[in-house]
Amino acid sequence: GAQEGTPAAGLDIPTPAECTVAPRSEEDLRVLFREVAATPVLDSPEASPTPAVLPTGGPADEQTVAEINATWRQYLACLSSGDQAPMFALLSDNMVRRQFVVDIAFGVTEDALFAYLAATPVPLPADQLVPFAPFTDVRVLRDGRVAVVGPGEMGRGDVRIFVKEDDRWLIDDWFDLS
């Protein structure tokens, strides 16, 4: 078993040192933040939002599966490092916008966000590191993006959608199936 304060033995835990992706530029992130901040927010959410549906598609080839897993591992390594700036480099513009919508809803200002991103990162404690489990069922969607279902909270599945931009896959969407 694992000791208190350490990750469980035998799990593949990406280390902060594996977060080697170059961060997005501050200018690029500021443009996206300002775009979201200037967009009116609905006064009330929909009474009955559309339920999440498991995406369907044919199986991805081995190279695509390997590339998706490399992006996911890099994301987990950056999460472990506590450094949000490189994590944004692993998200599509659409996913960054969605993150900023949440940040703004919680009262995060542009100045506060960029002060946080510029601060010295604090790695996650060992007992909070997330293990890497490679995706095996990667599905190609009609629009060329790919979808995977991973474990979610309390046994529910999380769907992660990846989009290829230039020569790499980025996280484009992430939602719960419940």
Coordinates of C-alpha atoms in Angstrom, one line a residue:
G1 CA 0.0 0.0 0.0
A2 CA 0.9 3.6 -0.2
Q3 CA 2.2 5.7 2.7
E4 CA 0.4 8.8 3.7
G5 CA 1.6 11.8 1.6
T6 CA 3.0 9.6 -1.2
P7 CA 1.5 8.4 -4.4
A8 CA 0.4 4.8 -4.5
A9 CA 3.1 2.3 -5.3
G10 CA 3.2 0.9 -8.8
L11 CA 1.3 3.8 -10.4
D12 CA 2.7 5.7 -13.3
I13 CA 2.9 9.2 -12.0
P14 CA 4.1 11.9 -14.5
T15 CA 6.7 14.1 -12.7
P16 CA 6.8 17.9 -12.8
A17 CA 10.1 17.5 -14.7
E18 CA 8.2 16.0 -17.6
C19 CA 6.3 19.2 -18.2
T20 CA 8.5 20.4 -21.0
V21 CA 6.0 22.1 -23.3
A22 CA 6.7 25.8 -24.0
P23 CA 4.0 28.0 -22.4
R24 CA 1.6 30.0 -24.5
S25 CA 2.6 33.6 -24.9
E26 CA 1.1 36.1 -22.4
E27 CA -0.1 38.2 -25.3
D28 CA -2.0 35.3 -26.8
L29 CA -3.7 34.4 -23.5
R30 CA -4.5 38.1 -22.8
V31 CA -6.3 38.3 -26.2
L32 CA -8.4 35.3 -25.4
F33 CA -9.1 36.5 -21.8
R34 CA -10.2 39.9 -23.1
E35 CA -12.4 38.3 -25.8
V36 CA -14.2 36.2 -23.1
A37 CA -14.5 39.1 -20.7
A38 CA -16.1 41.3 -23.4
T39 CA -18.7 38.6 -24.2
P40 CA -22.0 39.0 -22.4
V41 CA -22.9 36.2 -20.0
L42 CA -26.5 34.8 -19.9
D43 CA -28.4 36.0 -16.8
S44 CA -29.6 32.5 -16.1
P45 CA -28.6 29.1 -17.3
E46 CA -30.9 26.9 -19.3
A47 CA -33.5 25.2 -17.2
S48 CA -32.8 21.8 -18.8
P49 CA -29.4 21.7 -20.5
T50 CA -28.8 19.1 -23.1
P51 CA -27.5 15.9 -21.5
A52 CA -24.0 14.9 -22.4
V53 CA -23.8 12.0 -24.9
L54 CA -20.9 9.6 -25.5
P55 CA -19.3 10.6 -28.8
T56 CA -19.2 7.8 -31.5
G57 CA -16.7 7.2 -34.2
G58 CA -14.3 4.6 -35.6
P59 CA -11.2 3.6 -33.8
A60 CA -8.1 5.8 -34.2
D61 CA -4.8 4.4 -35.6
E62 CA -1.9 3.5 -33.4
Q63 CA 0.0 6.7 -34.1
T64 CA -3.0 8.9 -33.2
V65 CA -3.5 6.9 -30.0
A66 CA 0.2 7.4 -29.1
E67 CA 0.0 11.1 -29.8
I68 CA -3.1 11.6 -27.7
N69 CA -1.5 9.7 -24.9
A70 CA 1.6 11.9 -25.2
T71 CA -0.5 15.1 -24.9
W72 CA -2.4 13.7 -21.9
R73 CA 0.8 12.6 -20.1
Q74 CA 2.3 16.1 -20.7
Y75 CA -0.9 17.7 -19.4
L76 CA -0.7 15.6 -16.2
A77 CA 3.0 16.4 -15.8
C78 CA 2.3 20.2 -16.1
L79 CA -0.6 19.7 -13.6
S80 CA 1.8 18.1 -11.2
S81 CA 4.3 21.0 -11.6
G82 CA 1.6 23.5 -10.5
D83 CA 2.6 25.6 -13.6
Q84 CA -0.6 26.7 -15.4
A85 CA 1.2 28.6 -18.2
P86 CA 2.4 25.4 -20.0
M87 CA -0.9 23.7 -19.4
F88 CA -2.6 26.4 -21.5
A89 CA -0.3 25.4 -24.4
L90 CA -1.9 21.9 -24.3
L91 CA -5.4 23.4 -24.7
S92 CA -7.1 24.6 -27.9
D93 CA -8.3 28.2 -28.1
N94 CA -11.9 27.0 -27.5
M95 CA -10.9 25.2 -24.4
V96 CA -8.9 28.1 -23.1
R97 CA -12.0 30.3 -23.6
R98 CA -14.1 27.9 -21.7
Q99 CA -11.6 27.9 -18.8
F100 CA -11.6 31.7 -18.8
V101 CA -15.4 31.8 -18.7
V102 CA -15.2 29.8 -15.5
D103 CA -12.4 32.0 -14.1
I104 CA -14.3 35.2 -14.8
A105 CA -17.5 33.7 -13.3
F106 CA -15.5 33.2 -10.1
G107 CA -14.4 36.8 -10.1
V108 CA -10.8 36.3 -11.5
T109 CA -9.6 39.5 -13.0
E110 CA -7.1 39.8 -15.9
D111 CA -4.5 41.3 -13.6
A112 CA -5.0 38.5 -11.0
L113 CA -4.8 35.8 -13.6
F114 CA -1.5 37.0 -15.1
A115 CA 0.0 37.7 -11.7
Y116 CA -0.8 34.1 -10.8
L117 CA 0.7 32.8 -14.1
A118 CA 3.9 34.8 -13.5
A119 CA 4.3 33.6 -9.9
T120 CA 6.7 30.7 -9.0
P121 CA 4.8 27.5 -9.5
V122 CA 4.1 25.3 -6.5
P123 CA 4.1 21.6 -7.4
L124 CA 1.3 19.5 -6.1
P125 CA 1.9 17.4 -3.0
A126 CA 2.8 13.8 -3.7
D127 CA -0.5 12.5 -2.5
Q128 CA -2.4 14.7 -5.0
L129 CA -0.5 13.7 -8.1
V130 CA -2.6 12.1 -10.8
P131 CA -1.5 8.8 -12.3
F132 CA -1.2 8.4 -16.0
A133 CA -3.3 5.6 -17.5
P134 CA -3.0 5.4 -21.3
F135 CA -6.1 5.7 -23.3
T136 CA -6.8 2.7 -25.4
D137 CA -10.3 3.4 -26.8
V138 CA -9.7 6.5 -28.9
R139 CA -12.4 7.3 -31.4
V140 CA -12.2 9.5 -34.5
L141 CA -15.2 11.8 -34.8
R142 CA -16.8 12.9 -38.0
D143 CA -15.1 16.3 -37.8
G144 CA -11.6 14.8 -37.4
R145 CA -11.3 15.4 -33.7
V146 CA -10.8 12.4 -31.5
A147 CA -12.7 11.4 -28.3
V148 CA -11.7 9.3 -25.3
V149 CA -13.6 8.3 -22.2
G150 CA -11.6 8.3 -19.0
P151 CA -12.5 7.7 -15.4
G152 CA -14.3 10.5 -13.8
E153 CA -15.4 11.4 -10.3
M154 CA -17.3 8.7 -8.4
G155 CA -17.2 6.2 -11.2
R156 CA -18.7 8.5 -13.9
G157 CA -16.9 8.8 -17.2
D158 CA -15.3 12.0 -18.4
V159 CA -15.1 12.6 -22.1
R160 CA -12.0 14.3 -23.4
I161 CA -12.0 15.6 -27.0
F162 CA -8.7 16.4 -28.7
V163 CA -8.2 18.4 -31.9
K164 CA -5.1 18.4 -34.1
E165 CA -3.5 21.8 -34.6
D166 CA -0.4 21.9 -36.7
D167 CA 1.7 19.0 -35.6
R168 CA 0.2 18.2 -32.2
W169 CA -3.1 17.2 -30.5
L170 CA -4.7 19.7 -28.0
I171 CA -7.5 19.2 -25.5
D172 CA -10.5 20.8 -27.1
D173 CA -13.3 19.8 -24.7
W174 CA -13.8 17.9 -21.5
F175 CA -17.2 17.0 -20.0
D176 CA -18.8 14.6 -17.6
L177 CA -21.2 12.0 -18.9
S178 CA -23.6 12.1 -15.9

